[in-house]
Every structure is written in C-alpha cells, then in structure tokens.
XYZ file of C-alpha atoms in Angstrom:
724
model
C -35.327 82.857 -8.186
C -32.737 82.297 -5.483
C -31.601 84.902 -2.950
C -27.971 85.928 -3.234
C -25.820 87.948 -0.861
C -22.384 89.284 -1.675
C -19.793 87.960 0.713
C -17.497 91.005 0.488
C -14.861 89.192 2.540
C -17.054 88.758 5.599
C -17.075 85.576 7.632
C -20.298 83.592 7.335
C -21.619 81.353 10.065
C -20.834 77.684 9.397
C -18.020 78.294 6.934
C -14.821 80.216 6.326
C -14.234 83.044 3.887
C -10.748 84.523 3.721
C -9.875 87.610 1.659
C -6.353 87.700 0.253
C -5.335 90.271 -2.362
C -8.828 90.483 -3.798
C -9.336 86.711 -3.782
C -11.880 85.189 -1.414
C -11.293 81.596 -0.282
C -14.329 79.562 0.744
C -14.128 76.160 2.336
C -16.884 73.510 2.265
C -16.485 70.494 4.552
C -18.170 67.126 4.721
C -17.288 64.382 7.129
C -14.442 63.130 4.947
C -14.166 65.639 2.097
C -13.171 69.293 1.675
C -13.651 71.631 -1.268
C -11.868 74.980 -1.378
C -12.967 77.674 -3.815
C -11.085 80.781 -4.905
C -13.571 83.547 -5.712
C -12.591 86.721 -7.540
C -15.397 89.266 -7.500
C -15.762 90.619 -11.004
C -13.760 87.665 -12.264
C -13.774 83.887 -11.950
C -14.514 81.162 -9.421
C -12.292 78.103 -9.206
C -11.994 74.891 -7.206
C -8.441 74.964 -5.846
C -8.733 71.897 -3.606
C -10.858 68.756 -3.774
C -9.791 65.895 -1.556
C -9.799 64.325 1.865
C -10.949 66.612 4.668
C -8.326 69.194 5.581
C -7.290 69.932 9.161
C -8.963 72.839 10.899
C -7.012 76.045 10.474
C -5.534 75.138 7.080
C -4.126 78.256 5.401
C -6.408 78.420 2.381
C -4.522 81.217 0.674
C -1.256 79.278 0.945
C -3.063 76.188 -0.319
C -4.259 78.065 -3.402
C -0.853 79.662 -4.049
C 0.890 76.285 -3.796
C -0.690 75.124 -7.052
C -0.535 78.372 -9.053
C 1.632 78.439 -12.154
C 3.413 81.199 -13.981
C 2.668 82.233 -17.521
C 4.545 80.438 -20.272
C 5.104 81.381 -23.885
C 2.115 81.612 -26.244
C -0.485 82.171 -23.533
C -2.935 84.993 -23.094
C -2.128 87.922 -20.789
C -3.031 86.736 -18.196
C -3.719 83.046 -18.960
C -7.379 82.150 -18.394
C -8.579 80.188 -15.388
C -11.576 78.227 -16.727
C -12.823 77.534 -13.207
C -16.398 76.439 -12.587
C -17.825 78.504 -15.474
C -15.381 78.088 -18.385
C -16.031 80.338 -21.363
C -14.307 81.140 -24.607
C -13.943 84.895 -24.295
C -10.717 84.839 -22.293
C -8.730 82.210 -24.165
C -10.189 78.927 -22.903
C -10.294 76.690 -25.974
C -12.712 74.062 -24.735
C -16.498 74.012 -24.518
C -18.161 76.811 -22.571
C -20.270 75.933 -19.551
C -23.197 77.683 -21.224
C -23.774 78.902 -24.757
C -26.547 81.041 -26.192
C -27.669 82.576 -29.445
C -30.124 85.216 -30.498
C -33.501 84.071 -31.731
C -32.370 85.239 -35.178
C -29.651 82.608 -35.127
C -26.652 84.847 -34.467
C -24.334 83.817 -31.620
C -24.879 85.574 -28.311
C -21.403 86.043 -26.920
C -21.146 86.221 -23.138
C -18.569 87.400 -20.638
C -19.931 86.048 -17.365
C -18.315 87.571 -14.279
C -18.736 86.611 -10.647
C -20.887 89.304 -9.053
C -21.891 87.731 -5.718
C -22.096 84.543 -3.733
C -23.900 83.071 -0.777
C -22.099 80.705 1.596
C -23.551 78.962 4.608
C -22.308 75.773 6.225
C -21.487 73.268 3.495
C -23.326 75.115 0.714
C -22.090 77.688 -1.763
C -23.957 79.521 -4.511
C -22.010 81.622 -7.000
C -23.824 84.131 -9.190
C -22.357 85.257 -12.501
C -23.692 87.914 -14.857
C -23.039 89.555 -18.199
C -24.687 92.967 -17.938
C -24.264 93.636 -21.637
C -25.821 90.349 -22.784
C -28.352 90.489 -19.897
C -27.656 86.902 -18.875
C -27.381 85.641 -15.298
C -26.000 82.216 -14.388
C -25.681 80.572 -10.985
C -23.908 77.447 -9.818
C -24.851 75.703 -6.588
C -22.614 73.394 -4.566
C -23.700 71.493 -1.451
C -22.211 68.647 0.578
C -24.929 66.390 1.957
C -24.748 64.351 5.144
C -23.590 61.285 3.214
C -20.482 63.192 2.003
C -22.033 63.376 -1.442
C -21.520 66.680 -3.256
C -24.392 68.161 -5.259
C -23.909 70.646 -8.049
C -26.340 72.223 -10.482
C -26.747 75.382 -12.532
C -29.560 77.747 -13.349
C -30.067 81.242 -14.628
C -32.395 83.673 -16.270
C -32.728 85.823 -19.357
C -33.130 89.504 -18.518
C -33.545 90.490 -22.155
C -36.772 91.886 -23.522
C -36.720 89.212 -26.212
C -36.338 85.455 -26.198
C -32.955 83.823 -26.558
C -31.883 80.273 -27.366
C -29.983 78.190 -24.808
C -27.789 75.787 -26.778
C -26.074 73.999 -23.884
C -25.758 74.259 -20.125
C -23.469 72.112 -17.989
C -24.796 71.096 -14.591
C -21.207 70.945 -13.386
C -17.929 72.219 -14.784
C -15.214 70.725 -12.631
C -11.501 71.472 -13.000
C -10.019 67.997 -12.489
C -7.227 67.873 -9.885
C -4.037 66.880 -11.667
C -3.522 63.736 -9.581
C -6.516 62.174 -11.345
C -4.833 60.841 -14.458
C -7.278 58.144 -15.666
C -11.018 57.775 -16.002
C -13.436 54.899 -16.358
C -16.364 55.355 -18.695
C -19.188 52.886 -19.190
C -20.539 51.652 -22.488
C -22.936 48.896 -23.469
C -25.908 47.681 -25.423
C -29.166 45.894 -24.770
C -28.459 42.823 -22.600
C -24.848 43.959 -22.183
C -25.008 47.054 -20.010
C -22.279 48.933 -18.129
C -19.058 47.663 -19.678
C -16.113 49.436 -18.065
C -13.368 51.067 -20.125
C -10.442 52.716 -18.336
C -8.249 55.159 -20.221
C -5.927 58.099 -19.539
C -7.117 61.687 -19.400
C -5.380 62.715 -22.601
C -5.271 65.798 -24.846
C -7.845 64.284 -27.211
C -10.351 64.278 -24.353
C -13.595 62.348 -24.104
C -17.174 62.964 -25.216
C -20.307 60.880 -24.754
C -23.817 61.998 -25.622
C -27.132 60.160 -25.705
C -30.019 61.063 -27.994
C -32.741 58.502 -27.264
C -34.616 60.525 -24.665
C -33.220 58.470 -21.776
C -29.761 57.663 -20.362
C -29.497 54.496 -22.483
C -27.571 51.266 -22.034
C -24.122 52.831 -22.204
C -24.087 54.366 -18.721
C -22.739 57.681 -19.992
C -24.285 59.484 -17.026
C -21.897 57.616 -14.680
C -18.144 58.295 -14.605
C -15.096 57.475 -12.455
C -11.839 59.424 -12.134
C -8.775 57.578 -10.803
C -5.769 59.071 -9.020
C -2.379 58.324 -10.504
C -0.480 55.672 -8.544
C -3.198 55.046 -5.977
C -6.706 53.760 -5.409
C -8.349 57.146 -4.749
C -11.376 57.566 -6.988
C -14.034 60.186 -7.746
C -17.448 59.077 -8.981
C -19.902 61.324 -10.868
C -23.553 60.912 -11.822
C -26.081 63.066 -13.686
C -29.334 62.478 -11.788
C -31.667 62.769 -14.754
C -33.824 60.343 -16.729
C -33.231 62.196 -19.984
C -30.321 62.529 -22.374
C -26.851 63.404 -21.140
C -23.797 65.211 -22.479
C -20.490 64.288 -20.796
C -17.136 65.795 -21.773
C -13.565 65.809 -20.546
C -11.511 68.490 -22.289
C -7.863 69.421 -21.960
C -6.383 72.801 -22.863
C -2.698 72.527 -22.113
C -1.871 75.677 -24.071
C -4.642 78.167 -23.435
C -5.472 77.616 -19.765
C -3.500 78.755 -16.767
C -2.546 75.422 -15.276
C -3.275 72.639 -17.759
C -6.076 71.044 -15.756
C -8.693 69.182 -17.734
C -12.302 70.241 -17.291
C -15.090 67.725 -16.703
C -18.517 68.904 -17.839
C -21.711 66.921 -17.345
C -25.206 68.082 -18.165
C -28.384 67.325 -20.000
C -28.093 66.999 -23.768
C -30.077 69.679 -25.530
C -32.136 68.934 -28.652
C -31.017 70.230 -32.011
C -31.920 73.865 -32.188
C -31.570 74.383 -28.455
C -34.181 75.536 -25.961
C -36.000 78.845 -26.291
C -35.868 80.953 -23.122
C -38.613 83.546 -22.835
C -37.947 87.166 -21.876
C -37.377 87.311 -18.106
C -37.471 83.531 -18.256
C -35.542 81.074 -16.110
C -33.577 78.032 -17.208
C -31.822 75.260 -15.333
C -29.942 71.984 -15.416
C -30.486 68.726 -13.512
C -28.192 67.975 -10.571
C -24.883 66.187 -10.755
C -23.681 64.426 -7.648
C -20.205 63.182 -6.935
C -18.332 61.483 -4.134
C -14.755 60.710 -3.200
C -13.421 57.366 -2.004
C -9.960 56.193 -1.049
C -10.819 53.087 -3.085
C -13.756 51.860 -5.127
C -15.420 50.161 -2.175
C -15.354 53.399 -0.180
C -16.842 55.207 -3.163
C -19.635 52.619 -3.339
C -20.331 53.168 0.375
C -20.734 56.913 -0.224
C -23.191 56.415 -3.091
C -25.086 53.719 -1.187
C -25.382 55.902 1.918
C -26.704 58.699 -0.231
C -29.234 56.437 -1.952
C -30.429 54.926 1.320
C -30.546 58.192 3.237
C -31.578 60.772 0.646
C -33.001 59.095 -2.463
C -35.039 56.008 -1.562
C -38.325 57.549 -0.506
C -39.805 56.008 2.646
C -37.113 53.358 2.761
C -37.581 52.825 6.500
C -41.059 51.454 5.725
C -40.106 49.132 2.875
C -39.730 45.983 4.920
C -37.821 42.920 3.680
C -37.257 42.800 -0.081
C -39.600 40.054 -1.222
C -38.569 37.239 -3.557
C -40.203 37.739 -6.951
C -41.338 35.363 -9.631
C -41.938 37.050 -12.979
C -44.030 35.185 -15.540
C -42.195 36.323 -18.671
C -39.532 33.656 -19.209
C -41.929 30.957 -18.020
C -44.950 31.773 -20.207
C -44.317 34.871 -22.356
C -47.615 35.557 -24.214
C -48.978 32.051 -23.667
C -51.263 33.184 -20.859
C -54.348 31.629 -19.356
C -55.915 31.767 -15.935
C -55.232 28.089 -15.289
C -51.644 28.274 -16.530
C -50.875 31.311 -14.380
C -52.420 29.707 -11.303
C -50.292 26.602 -11.875
C -47.197 28.819 -12.188
C -48.138 30.662 -8.986
C -48.565 27.385 -7.119
C -45.166 26.125 -8.209
C -43.659 29.480 -7.215
C -45.153 29.311 -3.732
C -43.731 25.830 -3.231
C -40.156 27.101 -3.508
C -40.679 30.131 -1.239
C -41.546 32.960 -3.657
C -43.239 35.938 -1.962
C -44.463 38.035 -4.895
C -46.000 36.835 -8.171
C -45.645 39.267 -11.084
C -47.787 38.920 -14.209
C -45.785 40.285 -17.110
C -46.818 41.317 -20.629
C -49.919 39.987 -22.417
C -52.709 40.465 -19.852
C -54.507 43.413 -21.505
C -56.538 44.254 -24.616
C -55.765 42.141 -27.666
C -52.131 41.702 -26.671
C -51.223 38.232 -27.955
C -47.804 39.360 -29.268
C -45.631 42.469 -29.080
C -47.240 44.206 -32.070
C -50.525 45.396 -30.599
C -52.606 46.879 -27.787
C -50.136 49.055 -25.868
C -52.317 51.839 -24.507
C -55.407 49.636 -24.092
C -54.966 49.124 -20.363
C -58.068 46.985 -19.837
C -57.963 43.383 -18.620
C -58.286 40.992 -21.570
C -61.558 39.077 -21.501
C -59.918 36.514 -23.807
C -57.177 35.649 -21.295
C -59.233 36.306 -18.181
C -62.932 35.604 -18.847
C -63.569 36.056 -15.103
C -61.282 39.060 -14.723
C -58.036 39.279 -12.781
C -59.545 38.667 -9.357
C -59.579 34.834 -9.395
C -55.841 34.809 -10.139
C -55.108 37.492 -7.549
C -57.183 35.689 -4.919
C -55.302 32.456 -5.554
C -51.964 34.286 -5.351
C -52.990 35.809 -2.015
C -54.173 32.443 -0.746
C -50.666 31.165 -1.455
C -49.329 33.979 0.785
C -47.847 36.002 -2.070
C -48.299 39.599 -3.242
C -49.538 40.236 -6.758
C -47.696 42.442 -9.265
C -48.429 43.579 -12.814
C -46.386 44.693 -15.843
C -47.278 47.949 -17.617
C -45.669 50.130 -20.269
C -47.685 53.345 -19.935
C -45.499 55.660 -22.024
C -45.974 53.688 -25.237
C -48.762 53.015 -27.736
C -49.171 50.407 -30.468
C -50.386 51.610 -33.878
C -52.613 48.522 -33.684
C -54.610 49.621 -30.643
C -57.924 51.213 -29.782
C -56.117 54.134 -28.186
C -54.140 54.969 -31.324
C -57.172 54.646 -33.552
C -59.044 57.076 -31.314
C -56.153 59.501 -30.774
C -53.489 59.204 -33.496
C -52.225 62.673 -32.573
C -51.281 61.579 -29.042
C -47.960 60.030 -30.071
C -44.654 61.814 -30.549
C -44.529 62.736 -34.228
C -43.694 65.460 -36.713
C -46.618 66.666 -38.765
C -46.579 65.418 -42.332
C -43.696 63.001 -41.670
C -43.526 59.231 -41.282
C -44.087 57.746 -37.845
C -41.313 55.155 -37.520
C -41.890 52.423 -34.969
C -39.443 50.653 -32.677
C -40.408 47.231 -31.310
C -43.699 47.792 -33.146
C -44.636 50.769 -30.996
C -44.705 54.541 -30.776
C -44.113 56.834 -27.806
C -46.970 58.798 -26.301
C -46.518 62.547 -25.968
C -46.364 63.023 -22.204
C -46.045 66.776 -22.597
C -49.808 66.775 -23.227
C -52.027 66.994 -20.166
C -54.797 64.911 -21.754
C -52.353 62.052 -22.378
C -51.154 62.069 -18.782
C -54.750 62.269 -17.550
C -55.737 59.218 -19.610
C -52.787 57.175 -18.387
C -53.362 58.135 -14.775
C -57.065 57.261 -15.053
C -56.308 53.785 -16.429
C -53.505 52.977 -13.963
C -55.433 54.413 -11.051
C -58.462 52.284 -11.975
C -56.329 49.132 -12.126
C -54.854 49.812 -8.696
C -58.201 50.786 -7.157
C -60.127 47.841 -8.611
C -57.528 45.141 -7.916
C -55.280 44.226 -4.999
C -52.036 45.010 -6.827
C -48.985 45.575 -4.634
C -46.395 46.127 -7.354
C -46.018 47.557 -10.855
C -43.210 46.700 -13.227
C -43.079 49.932 -15.251
C -41.352 49.332 -18.573
C -40.060 51.763 -21.223
C -38.867 49.864 -24.279
C -38.577 52.512 -26.967
C -36.314 55.454 -27.666
C -38.055 58.808 -27.944
C -38.047 59.763 -31.607
C -39.054 61.885 -33.318
C -39.339 64.204 -30.337
C -37.960 67.422 -31.777
C -37.462 69.976 -29.028
C -39.758 68.180 -26.600
C -37.440 65.549 -25.119
C -36.760 67.377 -21.831
C -40.465 68.157 -21.472
C -41.191 64.482 -22.126
C -39.064 63.513 -19.123
C -40.868 66.107 -16.995
C -44.184 64.647 -18.128
C -43.040 61.176 -17.068
C -42.100 62.503 -13.628
C -45.450 64.272 -13.233
C -47.394 61.145 -14.160
C -45.357 58.910 -11.878
C -45.484 61.380 -8.986
C -49.269 61.680 -9.314
C -49.695 57.912 -9.290
C -47.398 57.496 -6.293
C -49.319 60.147 -4.369
C -52.584 58.309 -5.056
C -51.153 54.860 -4.237
C -48.204 55.353 -1.853
C -48.098 51.699 -0.772
C -47.687 50.287 -4.287
C -44.090 49.389 -5.111
C -42.827 50.290 -8.582
C -39.916 48.930 -10.581
C -38.304 51.010 -13.327
C -37.356 48.919 -16.353
C -36.268 50.085 -19.794
C -35.461 46.964 -21.802
C -33.217 46.338 -18.842
C -30.873 49.132 -17.714
C -31.806 51.808 -20.257
C -33.219 54.278 -17.713
C -31.466 54.024 -14.363
C -30.613 57.177 -12.451
C -31.069 58.689 -9.007
C -33.959 60.863 -10.168
C -36.102 57.900 -11.196
C -34.848 56.001 -8.141
C -36.369 58.708 -5.934
C -39.752 57.654 -7.332
C -39.448 53.848 -7.423
C -38.259 51.042 -5.158
C -36.445 48.906 -7.701
C -34.639 49.044 -11.035
C -34.001 46.301 -13.567
C -30.254 46.226 -14.399
C -30.505 44.100 -17.552
C -32.789 41.782 -19.493
C -29.860 39.357 -19.465
C -30.184 36.813 -16.639
C -27.195 34.748 -17.765
C -25.278 34.509 -14.461
C -21.857 34.873 -16.067
C -22.976 38.156 -17.626
C -24.878 39.135 -14.512
C -21.910 39.101 -12.120
C -20.215 41.731 -14.301
C -23.379 43.789 -14.808
C -24.269 43.723 -11.121
C -20.752 44.669 -10.063
C -20.826 47.726 -12.322
C -24.256 48.904 -11.154
C -23.482 48.232 -7.481
C -20.574 50.663 -7.741
C -23.306 53.293 -7.468
C -26.547 51.587 -6.382
C -27.218 49.483 -3.258
C -28.078 45.824 -3.767
C -31.650 46.107 -2.457
C -32.790 48.157 -5.477
C -31.096 45.977 -8.111
C -33.377 43.200 -9.349
C -31.381 39.990 -9.794
C -33.203 36.912 -11.069
C -32.584 33.225 -11.582
C -33.333 32.637 -15.251
C -33.866 29.456 -17.250
C -31.152 27.271 -18.735
C -30.275 27.460 -21.546
C -30.405 31.212 -21.272
C -32.777 32.691 -23.904
C -30.360 35.530 -24.743
C -26.898 33.926 -24.658
C -27.935 30.305 -25.219
C -25.565 29.279 -22.420
C -26.429 26.381 -20.129
C -25.533 26.951 -16.499
C -25.964 24.990 -13.312
C -28.787 25.959 -10.954
C -26.412 26.266 -8.001
C -24.409 28.919 -9.842
C -27.470 30.829 -11.077
C -28.987 30.920 -7.605
C -25.837 32.041 -5.800
C -25.317 34.921 -8.238
C -28.965 36.017 -7.861
C -28.632 36.134 -4.077
C -26.617 39.371 -4.242
C -29.355 41.827 -5.180
C -33.133 41.889 -4.888
C -33.622 38.209 -5.609
C -36.190 36.854 -8.014
C -36.993 33.972 -10.349
C -37.732 34.334 -14.053
C -38.333 30.710 -14.990
C -40.943 28.005 -14.505
C -40.225 25.993 -11.352
C -42.697 23.383 -12.581
C -40.473 22.713 -15.600
C -37.369 22.165 -13.464
C -36.110 18.837 -12.245
C -36.766 17.981 -8.620
C -33.081 18.437 -7.863
C -33.067 21.932 -9.429
C -36.157 22.952 -7.476
C -34.577 21.826 -4.228
C -31.386 23.759 -4.922
C -33.355 26.881 -5.839
C -35.602 26.513 -2.796
C -32.548 26.235 -0.542
C -31.048 29.428 -1.954
C -34.311 31.340 -1.603
C -34.265 30.319 2.066
C -30.666 31.571 2.328
C -31.662 34.880 0.736
C -34.407 35.358 3.330
C -31.927 34.555 6.088
C -29.290 36.992 4.827
C -31.235 39.789 3.081
C -31.108 42.115 6.078
C -27.303 42.017 5.945
C -27.179 42.208 2.143
C -29.523 45.200 2.051
C -28.084 47.267 4.880
C -24.411 46.328 5.157
C -21.337 47.762 3.437
C -20.415 46.218 0.087
C -16.714 45.631 -0.533
C -15.251 44.607 -3.873
C -12.531 42.019 -3.318
C -9.354 41.591 -5.317
C -8.349 38.337 -6.953
C -5.516 37.689 -9.431
C -7.755 35.580 -11.685
C -9.710 38.094 -13.831
C -12.537 35.574 -14.249
C -13.147 35.373 -10.496
C -15.696 37.855 -9.133
C -15.485 38.285 -5.375
C -17.366 40.589 -3.035
C -18.477 40.753 0.580
C -21.278 42.589 2.374
C -20.371 43.377 5.992
C -23.015 44.055 8.629
C -22.664 44.848 12.313
C -22.125 41.269 13.511
C -22.132 39.140 10.360
C -21.004 39.179 6.748
C -21.658 37.239 3.552
C -19.170 36.874 0.705
C -19.512 35.521 -2.831
C -16.663 34.010 -4.816
C -17.720 33.145 -8.381
C -15.517 31.667 -11.105
C -16.847 32.441 -14.599
C -13.995 31.058 -16.689
C -11.631 28.097 -16.693
C -8.689 28.892 -14.459
C -5.161 28.629 -15.744
C -4.125 27.343 -12.329
C -5.665 24.393 -10.576
C -4.973 25.837 -7.137
C -6.591 29.272 -7.307
C -5.246 32.053 -5.105
C -6.994 32.421 -1.733
C -9.966 34.747 -1.445
C -8.899 37.661 0.757
C -11.767 39.414 2.502
C -12.210 43.109 3.362
C -14.157 45.290 5.731
C -13.825 43.063 8.796
C -12.739 44.038 12.293
C -9.076 42.943 12.295
C -9.058 42.296 16.051
C -12.319 40.322 16.133
C -12.748 36.605 15.541
C -15.302 35.234 13.125
C -16.929 31.834 12.757
C -16.441 30.905 9.098
C -18.666 28.470 7.189
C -19.344 27.656 3.537
C -23.109 27.745 3.176
C -24.863 24.718 1.721
C -25.648 23.675 -0.928
C -22.156 23.541 -2.398
C -21.201 23.517 -6.087
C -21.220 19.810 -6.857
C -18.049 19.409 -8.907
C -15.939 21.921 -6.968
C -16.924 20.307 -3.666
C -14.994 17.204 -4.728
C -11.781 19.217 -4.271
C -12.706 20.662 -0.877
C -10.594 19.096 1.917
C -12.007 18.453 5.382
C -15.616 19.076 4.408
C -16.867 18.902 7.985
C -14.453 21.704 8.892
C -16.092 24.001 6.295
C -19.645 22.817 7.001
C -19.564 23.093 10.792
C -17.400 26.203 10.897
C -14.130 27.373 12.417
C -12.835 30.585 13.952
C -10.315 32.994 12.438
C -9.410 36.593 13.150
C -10.517 39.348 10.836
C -6.869 40.172 10.245
C -6.129 36.612 9.103
C -9.157 36.562 6.799
C -8.132 39.866 5.208
C -4.406 39.129 5.008
C -4.136 35.439 4.123
C -7.690 34.664 3.063
C -9.426 31.376 2.350
C -8.256 28.767 -0.152
C -11.291 27.564 -2.139
C -11.655 25.339 -5.214
C -12.193 27.924 -7.990
C -10.863 26.137 -11.030
C -13.945 25.305 -13.065
C -16.453 27.650 -14.717
C -19.776 28.123 -12.936
C -18.248 27.567 -9.519
C -19.580 29.798 -6.765
C -19.175 29.712 -2.997
C -21.060 31.553 -0.272
C -18.827 32.389 2.694
C -20.708 33.211 5.891
C -19.047 34.975 8.802
C -20.465 35.510 12.274
C -18.541 37.677 14.733
C -17.855 35.649 17.875
C -15.581 38.085 19.734
C -14.439 41.659 19.485
C-alpha cells in the first residue's frame, strides 16, 4: 500500500500547490511539458492544462478559471466535472473509471471523493475513497526524464467480504478541446498497424481485445491530433494482455463538453474477485506530447532507450540475422542447415537462427510443441555440430521456441492433459493445431524453465526467438494471471541467462508493448516481409518504437504471403531501416542478387550506429505512395526515399529533409548500389556518386530531386556534416 499525505494547501518541495477558494492547483513539469491539476478535497480532481511547458510563475488559478464554463439548460446542479476519476453518480453519462458489484451480483454503487494527495517534484498521487462502500482508489501521475508521462491506478477493498471489480481504467484523461481528431490502429495477421484518422465525435470510439494479448490491431496505441496544427499526443497501455480503449463525449451532462479518454486492461467476463482487505491495480499507461509526429517519436524512443530497454548500453551493434524459416521451413537436416549457414556467412550475416522444426517429432505444425528436446531424427549427432560450424563461420547461433503452447499430438500433452487452458467438461478447441499452456500453474512454469534452461546451459545459444502463435481461449477469468505467469517465466529465464538475447514474436506483431520490451531486445513487427507492405508497417511501429528493436528482414521473391515479386535492391534498402536480417536462402539467389544483398548488409554495418541512436524524422512528400524518412545523428544522417506505387507525375517532387542543422553544410551522396531502372533517369551520376555540399537549410527547404516514378524504387541519401 502506498503512503499518502494530505496537501492541505501547503507548498511541497519540488512542485507548486496553490489554494484558491477551496481548490488546490498542482503543477507537474517535464523538460517540455506541463500538467496542471485542480484538486478539490472532498470532491474531484481534474487536469486543467496539458501542453507545452508553461513559464515559471504562471498563475495557475487564472489558468483554470480561463477555461471554466457556466451552467446551461438541462444540466445537473452543479454540472459534473468527470476529471481523472469519472463516475456516474453525479451526472456523467459515460463509462466510470472503475465499476464494482457485490459478490451476489448486485451493483455496488460508489461515490469516490478526493480525500488526500501526495505531490513531490514531477509526481502526483491522488487518493479517492467512498467510506460507505469501503472502496479506496488511487491514481498516480509521474513525468519521467524523457518527458514521458506515466499514469496508473490501484486501490483496495476495505469490506469484510469480497467484491467484484468489473473494470478499472489505468488512465481517465479529459481531452483538451484543441485535440479534435484521433488516429487509431487496426490490422490483421500480416497486415498490422493500419492507421485510421477520424474526428472525436459524439458517437465516440471503443476498441477491446479478447485474445489474451494486444493483438494485431494495435488498440493499445493511440494518437490525438490538435485541430489546425501538427501537435500530437500519443498514448500506450504497457501491458501484454487485453486492452480496453474508449473515447466518450458527454456534451450535455458534463461541465465543459470535453471528451474523456480511458485506457486500461480488459477484464474477463464476470470481472475479477477482490478479497476482503485485498488490493487491485491496473497496468501503466504512458503518454507523450510532440509538436509534430517526429517529435512524438523522439519522446517515445528516448523513453524506450533510457527507461525500457534493459541493459541497452551493453547490447553492442545489432547483428545481421539470417532466419531459416523462409529458406527451409520444416525441411531440416544437419547438412542442409550447414549449407545455409555457409551461404549466409558469405554475404556478411552475423547471427544464424534455426527456426521451427528442430525438436521432438516436429515435421509439420501439427505436433510436438512442448517436447523441447533436440530431434534425433533431424540431428542424429545433436545440435553441437551445427552450432560449432556456425561459430567457425564467425556467427552467433539462435533458436526458435514457442514455450507457451502445446500440441495435442505431443508427449507433454499425453502426460499432462490438464496443463492446458481449458474448461472442465468442455471441448478443447485448437488454433493452428495447438493449445495454450496454463502459465498460472507453478508446475507448468517450472517444466518450461527446466527445458529452456537446459537448452541454454547445454548449448552455446546466444539468442531465442520466442513465439506466441495462439490466442488464449478458453481462459475464463485467468487471462490476466496468464500474462503474469508469462512475465514470471521470462523474468526467471533472463535472470538465469542474462547474456542471451530474446525476440518477442506473436505471429508477427500480435504482442508488442513496452512491458514485454522491458524483458526482450527485439520484437517482430509482422510475418509479412513484402517490402511494399513493410515500409507502411515499419513506419507505424517506429512512431513508438526505435528502429534497433524492430526486426526487418529481406524476404524471398515472390513473397510467400502476397505473391508479389520485388527487386532485391528495393527489398534490401527497406530492410536497412530496422534491425536488419535475411529470411531467404542466399544459395538460391542469382549471383547478382547475392552481390546486391551483400553490399546492403555492408551498408547496414556502416550505418547501424546512426540508425540505432539517432533521431528519426518522418518526411513529407505529396505522392502518397512515396515513403520518406531520415535518421539524424551527431555528425551524419541517412535518409530513405521509397516509391511503392506508379507515380502520376514523371518528375516527382523533391525530397525535403528534416532535422538537420540549418547553418551547417553537408556532403550529400546517393549510396551505391542504385536502383537499376531509376538510375537511368539520374543526371550527372558522378555528381551524386562522389558527393556535393549543400546547407542544411537548402536540404530542408528545397530538397533533392530524385527519380521516383516507378514502383520499387528506393534511394539511400547519405549526409556527412562538413561544417557547422
């Protein structure tokens, strides 16, 4: 339980509390953001300002009064202020921040009033209570060093009997009226994170997942856009479980017509039973403010690099991967894998990852999950000969696992059929031919840890690709506990093997969040390696996640998912902007394709320090099929301009860069190899190959005219600062 102290109008060190007519005003400051709260003891708490950092000495009471509104007809007396804990008892007509019921099933009505708060520096905790219902609820707000704001909620049941918690928002945020639009993300397998921008309207917005993980739709990520400007707020629920996101408007019942954004974990049907004197809580939501979408990305990236990515300073360069799946699938043999490893080493790959099919009787996707023993059929001499050959080729060795799942056709299931998620006496429906193990059970977690620990102790494995390909059903009321079990298993394994890198995959981007990212070094954005799809998918994910954690691979052509044939030059340039890898058989490529791929792997190694530490800027281009971005480091920058469609104009608009020092001069070159067809239309090729000098202001104002007419055209623009 947290310690709370009533402010009672006193000034607290590190912050400002001002008492005006019974209202306390508290200010939280980050480097570039300010939040101002109006606190009414015995009443409500509200956010009356959220925006760019205010000047010192701002009159907070005047600020709050400047946005107050008088009562109009057909409102309550007085009209309710939903604030940071909206509830129905005072006329708010939207969803309450928290709802409860008695164990008998009757509603447990609450009237939560602010009873105390604790404020220090850039942190504020507000404590609410209903002394009749014996419910306490607290909300916590903190601005971290990266200017990212954290918010979560918790509470406890002071009743002598259990109650049922039906929903609890991690954050309830009154949306400042200048934010008139929002961008939500939707998607499906192999088509993650599709943006949809729409107005904040009276019909509101609701998105809820029910598969036991965030899912492909990206409903735990949200953007709010200011009307008539580029200012944007970004929100994220940092949880690997289900989410419940709502935007609700109450233009009649509430005091000022502001919409309320609520984000929290989705509760299972029936709710969660809270024991007498028991605590409950919600996962954190984090949000950041940017004056444009690039600035917002910088805030999220700084937070990820500084506060989420565990031990990031010791990661070293992000090694080029080759994953065996698209090359061999289940057609595995020691000799075939060694041949694949040798062809990978020839083009500069640094880590060889053996994907599915290496264990038990796993010859297809219908058996053996759970039997985490090296297959004697595939590897009659064990894994070591392959690993030794991989090491001799100066590559790390990685392995695919899917620990949370079990195949009905497996030794594990035959021995322990009760270890899967199921409802007694009901069917056990499969998905992808598999069931989900019940990670709420200690014996299940112990078995999985023992098998994974043995693999890592007995073999020189530097990397695990941890997959999760099935939704969690039927889970009943155990979904949140299932996520906690996953965290406990993963944390235990990481503690035992801190030097092993882990990638989180869930049929692609089905489980990507900052909570899992605090436990792994890499996520897999999508199973779709089609470069035309990938530029969109990567742009959406990189709004929130830095490039170094986003796996981005060169796949085969034709693409196994879309069937599209694409040029190697285009595939390789797109894959450069992320954590680069290869998911194809170099030995099956033409000599020309191998040389192009090898050249781009060399470019990735040359530029990865900039790509994985610099500031990412999204560039604007009038052609909607042109994706442009630049990563700017201290003394150099690398930009990508990629045309995915067929331009309506032969002479495409220049590519205007961002993030450069306007007074500095930069040496500009187009990195080789060039796209073959587009290069025919490039004038003065030596000029572009050898480089020329332009000011940052010129590059950002006028830009660079490049041939971007044909589909699958991509250019790499390198900039080196030559003067300041």
